[in-house]
Amino acid sequence: MLSKILIKNIKELLLVEQPGSEKKRVEGAEMKQMETIKNAWLAIEGDKIVGFGSMNEWEGITNWNDLQVIDAEGRIVFPAFCDSHSHIVYHGNREGEFVDRINGFTYAQIAQKGGGIINSVLKLREASEDELYEQALGRAKEVMAMGTGALEIKSGYGLNLESEMKMLRVIKRLKKNTPLTIKSNLLAAHALPPEYLNNREGYLTLIIDKIIPAVAKEGLADFIDVFCEAGYFTNEDTDRILRAGSKHGLRAKFHVNQFTKSGGIKVGIRRNALSVDHLEVLADKEIKALIGKETMATILPSCSFFLGIPYSPARKMIDSGLGVALASDYNPGSTPSGNMSFVMALACIKLKMTPNEAYNAACLNGAYAMNLSHELGSIAIGKKANVVITKRIPSYSYIPYSFGSNHIHQVILNGQVV
Ligand code: NIG
Ligand code: FE
């Protein structure tokens, strides 16, 4: 028999979509809108949302037997965060580079000294799958407790067939063993591995002829990623790899415009990427080019905060009519944090997004950027019951306002209290 939960006395239920009004994503001025119900109830059956409404209009629920009732006692409820960009499978940390940066070295200089991504690659190649799994599981549990219900996780610290597969198998185990909804992204083109430093064509051939087919054959990835950036992979490399991925059913979802305007956005549009991510530097014509396209613009303000690089021009993007998704980028080098409440705080404080825009970006648009908005990202009948119950806070704007504190009381994923 399906379990049944009724959450009653909700101070305010956020990101509600009435039957028939469900959207795939929100863009431009729509992002400022968010339907909410004050003094609400929410009903869950099995892993699905089956009803919601105002406590004043109480229907359909009274005759349920075996009902678990959660009295929210005036707490706020919102759909669990959909964090569409992370690298949580890694071995060991890089706080040494953090200190180097404090002492004046840049991310690029640290990479040139053999640090950066390659530092994590050397560590990961040494680790067993079980060791990696244990560390990644710890991070998965950490982000769930902070309100994340869906997570995209990338490979990209293996950079050879064996170690990329090892990472992707860890992601597969996380999919199976945690209540998170997980999508995996093959990022073999994260950097040139040391053994191919003078043979980029050789590495591209390895990715296209060996890694992509092997990963696709085992069904280990949903998406294909590339670090399209000066010093990493060119637009031409990116186009080749995305095309090869697409031939194996992997939709493009990739890193671009983090440090330089390479022109890679055009490649993303041409390849009908599901998302282009980072966008710390973005030309007006690139904003224009993205409007109306299926490609979501995903921004990662914790990365800007941590590295001290520019923040994405979110205000300009949204005011131009674009939709944006917010994600954490949780990784050991540029964002050692998966705290989506903090991501929303930065979006409001640094990017001048309103709290409504931040919730829309971190929930519904994040779900869209993982191809999950039909089942996650809002409170709608038939969607997966992934919800967060906050502590007793005065309003939903309080979460991004009162940054740095934990305002999450309880997390329900797939209809089960985590
Ligand atoms: O998204 N920019 C590329 N990749 C990661 C950082 C990787 C690392 O430094 O380990 C990012 O910021
Ligand atoms: Fe990233």
Coordinates of C-alpha atoms and ligand atoms in Angstrom, one line a residue:
M1 CA 0.0 0.0 0.0
L2 CA 1.2 3.5 -0.8
S3 CA 2.3 5.6 2.1
K4 CA 0.3 8.8 2.6
I5 CA 1.5 12.0 4.1
L6 CA -0.5 15.1 4.8
I7 CA 1.5 18.3 5.7
K8 CA -0.9 20.8 7.3
N9 CA -0.6 24.3 8.7
I10 CA 2.0 25.4 6.2
K11 CA 2.6 29.1 6.6
E12 CA 3.2 29.5 2.9
L13 CA 3.5 26.9 0.1
L14 CA 5.9 28.2 -2.6
L15 CA 6.2 27.6 -6.4
V16 CA 2.7 26.2 -6.7
E17 CA 1.4 25.4 -10.2
Q18 CA -2.3 24.8 -10.6
P19 CA -3.4 21.9 -12.8
G20 CA -3.1 22.9 -16.4
S21 CA -0.7 25.8 -15.7
E22 CA 2.5 23.8 -15.3
K23 CA 5.5 25.3 -17.1
K24 CA 8.6 23.7 -18.4
R25 CA 10.7 26.7 -17.3
V26 CA 10.2 30.4 -16.7
E27 CA 12.0 33.2 -18.6
G28 CA 12.4 37.0 -18.4
A29 CA 9.8 38.9 -16.5
E30 CA 7.9 35.6 -15.7
M31 CA 10.8 34.8 -13.3
K32 CA 9.5 37.6 -10.9
Q33 CA 6.2 35.7 -10.5
M34 CA 5.7 32.9 -8.1
E35 CA 2.3 31.5 -7.1
T36 CA 2.1 30.7 -3.4
I37 CA -0.7 29.6 -1.1
K38 CA -0.7 31.0 2.5
N39 CA -2.0 28.8 5.3
A40 CA -1.8 25.7 3.1
W41 CA -1.9 21.9 3.1
L42 CA 0.0 19.5 0.9
A43 CA -0.9 15.8 0.3
I44 CA 1.6 13.1 -0.8
E45 CA 0.8 9.5 -1.8
G46 CA 3.7 7.2 -2.5
D47 CA 6.3 9.3 -4.1
K48 CA 3.9 11.8 -5.7
I49 CA 2.2 15.1 -4.9
V50 CA -1.5 14.4 -5.0
G51 CA -3.1 17.5 -3.7
F52 CA -2.7 20.9 -2.1
G53 CA -4.7 23.9 -1.2
S54 CA -5.7 26.4 1.5
M55 CA -6.4 25.2 5.0
N56 CA -9.7 27.0 4.6
E57 CA -10.8 24.8 1.7
W58 CA -10.1 21.3 2.8
E59 CA -11.1 18.6 0.3
G60 CA -10.6 15.0 -0.5
I61 CA -8.3 14.1 2.3
T62 CA -10.5 13.4 5.3
N63 CA -11.2 9.8 4.5
W64 CA -7.7 8.7 4.1
N65 CA -6.7 5.8 6.4
D66 CA -3.1 5.2 7.6
L67 CA -2.3 8.9 7.0
Q68 CA 0.9 10.3 8.5
V69 CA 0.2 13.8 9.4
I70 CA 3.0 16.3 9.7
D71 CA 2.0 19.5 11.4
A72 CA 4.2 22.2 9.8
E73 CA 3.2 24.5 12.7
G74 CA 3.6 27.6 10.5
R75 CA 6.7 26.6 8.6
I76 CA 7.3 27.3 4.9
V77 CA 7.3 24.5 2.3
F78 CA 9.0 24.7 -1.1
P79 CA 10.1 22.3 -3.8
A80 CA 13.5 20.8 -3.1
F81 CA 16.4 22.5 -4.9
C82 CA 17.3 21.1 -8.4
D83 CA 21.1 21.6 -8.5
S84 CA 21.9 21.1 -12.2
H85 CA 25.7 21.4 -12.1
S86 CA 28.1 19.7 -9.7
H87 CA 31.3 17.7 -9.5
I88 CA 30.8 15.9 -6.2
V89 CA 32.8 12.8 -7.1
Y90 CA 36.4 13.7 -6.2
H91 CA 39.1 12.4 -3.9
G92 CA 40.6 14.8 -1.3
N93 CA 40.5 18.5 -1.3
R94 CA 42.6 21.4 -2.6
E95 CA 42.8 23.8 0.3
G96 CA 46.5 24.3 -0.5
E97 CA 45.5 26.1 -3.7
F98 CA 43.1 28.1 -1.7
V99 CA 46.0 29.4 0.4
D100 CA 48.0 30.0 -2.8
R101 CA 45.2 32.2 -4.2
I102 CA 45.1 34.2 -1.0
N103 CA 48.9 34.7 -1.5
G104 CA 48.2 36.2 -4.9
F105 CA 48.3 33.3 -7.4
T106 CA 45.4 33.1 -9.9
Y107 CA 43.4 30.0 -10.9
A108 CA 45.3 30.0 -14.2
Q109 CA 48.7 30.3 -12.6
I110 CA 47.9 27.5 -10.1
A111 CA 46.8 25.3 -13.1
Q112 CA 50.1 26.0 -14.9
K113 CA 52.1 24.8 -11.8
G114 CA 50.3 21.4 -12.1
G115 CA 47.6 22.3 -9.7
G116 CA 43.9 22.8 -10.5
I117 CA 42.0 20.1 -12.3
I118 CA 45.1 18.0 -12.8
N119 CA 45.8 18.0 -9.0
S120 CA 42.3 16.4 -8.6
V121 CA 43.0 14.0 -11.5
L122 CA 46.2 12.6 -9.9
K123 CA 44.4 12.1 -6.6
L124 CA 41.3 10.5 -8.2
R125 CA 43.3 8.0 -10.3
E126 CA 44.9 6.7 -7.1
A127 CA 41.6 6.2 -5.3
S128 CA 39.5 3.0 -5.4
E129 CA 35.9 3.1 -6.6
D130 CA 34.8 2.3 -3.0
E131 CA 36.9 5.2 -1.5
L132 CA 35.5 7.6 -4.1
Y133 CA 31.9 6.3 -3.4
E134 CA 32.3 6.9 0.3
Q135 CA 33.5 10.5 -0.1
A136 CA 30.9 11.3 -2.7
L137 CA 28.1 9.7 -0.6
G138 CA 29.1 12.0 2.3
R139 CA 28.7 15.0 0.0
A140 CA 25.4 13.7 -1.4
K141 CA 24.0 13.4 2.2
E142 CA 25.3 16.8 3.0
V143 CA 23.5 18.5 0.1
M144 CA 20.3 16.6 0.8
A145 CA 20.2 17.8 4.3
M146 CA 20.6 21.4 2.9
G147 CA 17.5 20.9 0.7
T148 CA 18.7 19.5 -2.6
G149 CA 16.5 16.9 -4.1
A150 CA 17.9 16.6 -7.6
L151 CA 21.5 16.8 -8.6
E152 CA 23.6 16.6 -11.8
I153 CA 27.0 15.1 -11.3
K154 CA 29.9 15.2 -13.7
S155 CA 32.9 13.0 -14.3
G156 CA 36.1 14.9 -15.4
Y157 CA 38.7 14.1 -12.8
G158 CA 39.7 10.8 -14.5
L159 CA 40.7 11.9 -18.0
N160 CA 41.3 8.3 -19.2
L161 CA 38.9 5.5 -20.0
E162 CA 39.3 3.6 -16.8
S163 CA 39.1 6.5 -14.4
E164 CA 36.2 8.3 -16.2
M165 CA 34.3 5.0 -16.0
K166 CA 35.2 4.7 -12.3
M167 CA 33.7 8.1 -11.6
L168 CA 30.6 7.3 -13.6
R169 CA 30.1 4.0 -11.8
V170 CA 30.3 5.9 -8.5
I171 CA 27.5 8.2 -9.8
K172 CA 25.5 5.2 -10.8
R173 CA 25.8 3.8 -7.3
L174 CA 24.7 7.2 -5.9
K175 CA 21.6 7.1 -8.2
K176 CA 20.8 3.6 -6.9
N177 CA 21.5 4.1 -3.2
T178 CA 20.3 7.7 -2.4
P179 CA 16.9 9.3 -2.7
L180 CA 18.4 12.0 -4.8
T181 CA 17.2 12.2 -8.4
I182 CA 20.6 12.2 -10.2
K183 CA 21.7 12.9 -13.8
S184 CA 25.2 12.1 -14.9
N185 CA 27.4 14.1 -17.3
L186 CA 30.5 12.8 -19.1
L187 CA 33.2 15.5 -18.8
A188 CA 36.2 13.7 -20.2
A189 CA 37.0 17.0 -21.9
H190 CA 37.7 18.8 -18.6
A191 CA 41.5 19.3 -19.3
L192 CA 44.3 17.7 -21.2
P193 CA 45.6 14.9 -19.1
P194 CA 49.4 15.0 -18.4
E195 CA 50.1 12.1 -20.7
Y196 CA 48.5 14.0 -23.6
L197 CA 49.9 17.4 -22.9
N198 CA 51.7 17.5 -26.2
N199 CA 49.1 15.5 -28.1
R200 CA 45.7 17.2 -28.0
E201 CA 44.5 15.4 -31.2
G202 CA 45.4 12.1 -29.5
Y203 CA 43.2 12.9 -26.5
L204 CA 40.3 14.1 -28.6
T205 CA 40.5 10.9 -30.6
L206 CA 40.5 8.9 -27.3
I207 CA 37.4 10.7 -26.1
I208 CA 35.5 10.4 -29.4
D209 CA 36.5 6.9 -30.4
K210 CA 36.8 5.2 -27.1
I211 CA 35.5 7.0 -24.0
I212 CA 32.1 8.2 -25.4
P213 CA 31.2 4.9 -27.0
A214 CA 32.2 2.9 -24.0
V215 CA 30.3 5.1 -21.6
A216 CA 27.2 5.1 -23.8
K217 CA 27.3 1.4 -24.2
E218 CA 27.1 0.9 -20.4
G219 CA 24.4 3.6 -20.1
L220 CA 26.6 5.5 -17.7
A221 CA 25.9 9.1 -18.8
D222 CA 22.9 11.2 -19.6
F223 CA 24.8 14.3 -20.9
I224 CA 28.0 15.3 -22.5
D225 CA 30.1 18.2 -21.2
V226 CA 33.3 20.1 -22.3
F227 CA 35.3 22.8 -20.5
C228 CA 35.2 25.2 -23.5
E229 CA 37.7 27.8 -22.4
A230 CA 41.0 29.3 -23.5
G231 CA 43.8 26.9 -22.4
Y232 CA 41.4 24.0 -22.2
F233 CA 39.2 23.1 -25.2
T234 CA 38.5 25.3 -28.3
N235 CA 35.2 25.9 -29.9
E236 CA 36.2 23.4 -32.6
D237 CA 37.1 20.8 -30.1
T238 CA 33.9 21.4 -28.3
D239 CA 31.8 21.1 -31.4
R240 CA 33.4 17.8 -32.3
I241 CA 33.0 16.3 -28.8
L242 CA 29.4 17.5 -28.5
R243 CA 28.6 16.0 -31.9
A244 CA 30.2 12.7 -31.0
G245 CA 28.2 12.7 -27.8
S246 CA 24.9 13.5 -29.6
K247 CA 25.5 10.5 -31.9
H248 CA 25.4 8.3 -28.8
G249 CA 22.3 10.0 -27.4
L250 CA 24.1 12.3 -24.9
R251 CA 22.7 15.8 -24.9
A252 CA 25.1 18.7 -24.6
K253 CA 25.3 20.5 -21.3
F254 CA 28.7 22.3 -21.0
H255 CA 31.1 24.8 -19.4
V256 CA 31.6 28.0 -21.3
N257 CA 32.4 31.7 -20.8
Q258 CA 33.8 31.3 -17.4
F259 CA 37.0 33.4 -17.9
T260 CA 36.8 34.4 -21.6
K261 CA 34.2 35.1 -24.3
S262 CA 35.3 32.4 -26.6
G263 CA 32.3 32.3 -28.9
G264 CA 31.4 28.9 -27.5
I265 CA 27.8 29.9 -26.8
K266 CA 27.2 29.8 -30.5
V267 CA 28.4 26.2 -30.5
G268 CA 26.0 25.4 -27.7
I269 CA 23.1 26.9 -29.7
R270 CA 24.1 25.1 -32.8
R271 CA 24.2 21.8 -30.9
N272 CA 20.9 22.6 -29.2
A273 CA 22.6 22.2 -25.8
L274 CA 20.3 21.6 -22.8
S275 CA 22.3 24.2 -20.9
V276 CA 25.4 26.4 -21.2
D277 CA 26.9 26.9 -17.8
H278 CA 29.1 29.5 -15.9
L279 CA 28.6 32.6 -18.2
E280 CA 30.6 34.9 -15.8
V281 CA 31.5 36.9 -18.9
L282 CA 28.8 37.3 -21.5
A283 CA 28.5 39.6 -24.4
D284 CA 25.1 41.4 -25.1
K285 CA 24.9 39.6 -28.5
E286 CA 25.3 36.2 -26.7
I287 CA 22.4 37.1 -24.4
K288 CA 20.3 38.0 -27.4
A289 CA 21.3 34.8 -29.2
L290 CA 20.1 32.6 -26.3
I291 CA 16.7 34.2 -26.1
G292 CA 13.9 31.8 -27.2
K293 CA 16.3 28.9 -27.6
E294 CA 15.9 25.6 -25.8
T295 CA 19.2 26.1 -24.1
M296 CA 19.1 27.1 -20.4
A297 CA 21.6 29.7 -19.2
T298 CA 22.9 28.3 -15.9
I299 CA 24.9 30.5 -13.6
L300 CA 27.1 29.5 -10.6
P301 CA 27.6 32.5 -8.3
S302 CA 29.4 30.5 -5.6
C303 CA 32.2 29.9 -8.1
S304 CA 32.5 33.7 -8.6
F305 CA 32.4 34.2 -4.9
F306 CA 35.1 31.7 -4.2
L307 CA 37.5 32.5 -7.0
G308 CA 36.9 36.3 -6.9
I309 CA 36.0 36.4 -10.6
P310 CA 33.1 38.5 -12.1
Y311 CA 29.5 37.5 -11.4
S312 CA 27.3 36.6 -14.3
P313 CA 25.2 39.5 -15.6
A314 CA 22.0 37.9 -14.4
R315 CA 20.0 41.2 -14.1
K316 CA 20.8 42.0 -17.7
M317 CA 20.0 38.5 -18.8
I318 CA 16.6 38.3 -17.1
D319 CA 15.7 41.9 -18.1
S320 CA 16.5 41.0 -21.7
G321 CA 13.9 38.1 -21.5
L322 CA 16.2 35.2 -20.8
G323 CA 15.5 32.5 -18.2
V324 CA 18.4 31.5 -15.9
A325 CA 19.0 28.5 -13.7
L326 CA 21.1 28.7 -10.5
A327 CA 23.4 25.8 -9.6
S328 CA 26.2 25.2 -7.1
D329 CA 29.1 23.9 -9.2
Y330 CA 30.2 21.9 -6.0
N331 CA 33.8 20.9 -6.7
P332 CA 37.2 20.9 -4.9
G333 CA 38.8 23.7 -7.0
S334 CA 36.4 26.5 -7.7
T335 CA 33.4 25.9 -5.4
P336 CA 33.9 23.6 -2.4
S337 CA 30.2 24.1 -1.3
G338 CA 26.9 22.7 -2.4
N339 CA 24.7 25.0 -0.3
M340 CA 21.9 26.1 -2.6
S341 CA 20.5 28.5 0.1
F342 CA 23.8 30.3 -0.1
V343 CA 23.7 30.2 -3.9
M344 CA 20.3 32.0 -3.7
A345 CA 21.7 34.5 -1.2
L346 CA 24.5 35.4 -3.7
A347 CA 22.0 35.6 -6.5
C348 CA 20.0 38.2 -4.5
I349 CA 22.9 40.1 -2.9
K350 CA 25.4 40.1 -5.7
L351 CA 23.4 39.5 -8.9
K352 CA 20.4 41.6 -7.8
M353 CA 17.9 38.8 -8.5
T354 CA 14.7 39.0 -6.5
P355 CA 14.0 36.2 -4.1
N356 CA 11.2 35.0 -6.4
E357 CA 13.6 34.9 -9.3
A358 CA 16.1 33.0 -7.1
Y359 CA 13.6 30.3 -6.2
N360 CA 12.4 29.9 -9.8
A361 CA 16.0 29.6 -10.9
A362 CA 17.1 27.2 -8.2
C363 CA 14.0 24.9 -8.5
L364 CA 12.0 24.9 -11.8
N365 CA 14.7 26.2 -14.1
G366 CA 17.3 23.9 -12.5
A367 CA 15.0 21.0 -13.1
Y368 CA 14.6 22.1 -16.8
A369 CA 18.4 22.2 -17.1
M370 CA 18.5 18.5 -16.2
N371 CA 15.5 17.6 -18.4
L372 CA 13.4 17.0 -15.2
S373 CA 11.0 19.8 -15.1
H374 CA 8.1 17.5 -16.0
E375 CA 8.6 15.7 -12.7
L376 CA 10.4 18.1 -10.4
G377 CA 11.0 21.8 -9.6
S378 CA 7.5 23.0 -8.5
I379 CA 4.5 22.0 -6.3
A380 CA 2.2 20.5 -8.9
I381 CA -0.1 17.4 -8.9
G382 CA 1.6 14.4 -10.2
K383 CA 5.1 15.7 -9.6
K384 CA 7.6 13.9 -7.4
A385 CA 7.1 14.7 -3.7
N386 CA 10.4 16.4 -3.2
V387 CA 9.8 19.2 -0.7
V388 CA 11.7 21.2 2.0
I389 CA 10.1 22.2 5.2
T390 CA 11.9 25.3 6.6
K391 CA 12.5 26.2 10.2
R392 CA 10.2 28.8 11.6
I393 CA 11.2 31.9 9.6
P394 CA 9.2 35.1 9.0
S395 CA 9.1 34.8 5.2
Y396 CA 10.6 33.0 2.3
S397 CA 12.8 36.0 1.5
Y398 CA 14.4 35.4 4.8
I399 CA 16.4 32.4 3.4
P400 CA 18.5 34.5 1.0
Y401 CA 18.5 37.5 3.4
S402 CA 19.8 35.7 6.4
F403 CA 22.7 34.1 4.5
G404 CA 25.0 31.6 6.2
S405 CA 22.5 30.2 8.6
N406 CA 20.7 26.9 8.1
H407 CA 17.0 27.5 7.7
I408 CA 16.1 23.9 6.6
H409 CA 14.1 21.9 9.1
Q410 CA 13.1 18.8 7.2
V411 CA 13.6 17.3 3.7
I412 CA 11.1 14.9 2.0
L413 CA 12.3 13.1 -1.1
N414 CA 10.2 10.7 -3.1
G415 CA 7.6 11.0 -0.4
Q416 CA 9.9 9.9 2.4
V417 CA 11.3 12.0 5.2
V418 CA 15.1 12.0 4.7
Ligands
NIG1 O1 33.2 24.3 -13.0 N1 35.7 25.2 -14.8 C1 35.9 24.0 -14.8 N2 35.6 23.1 -14.0 C2 35.2 23.4 -12.6 C3 36.4 23.6 -11.7 C4 37.2 22.4 -11.7 C5 38.4 22.4 -10.7 O2 39.0 23.4 -10.5 O3 38.6 21.3 -10.2 C6 34.2 24.5 -12.5 O4 34.5 25.6 -11.9
FE2 FE 31.7 23.1 -13.2

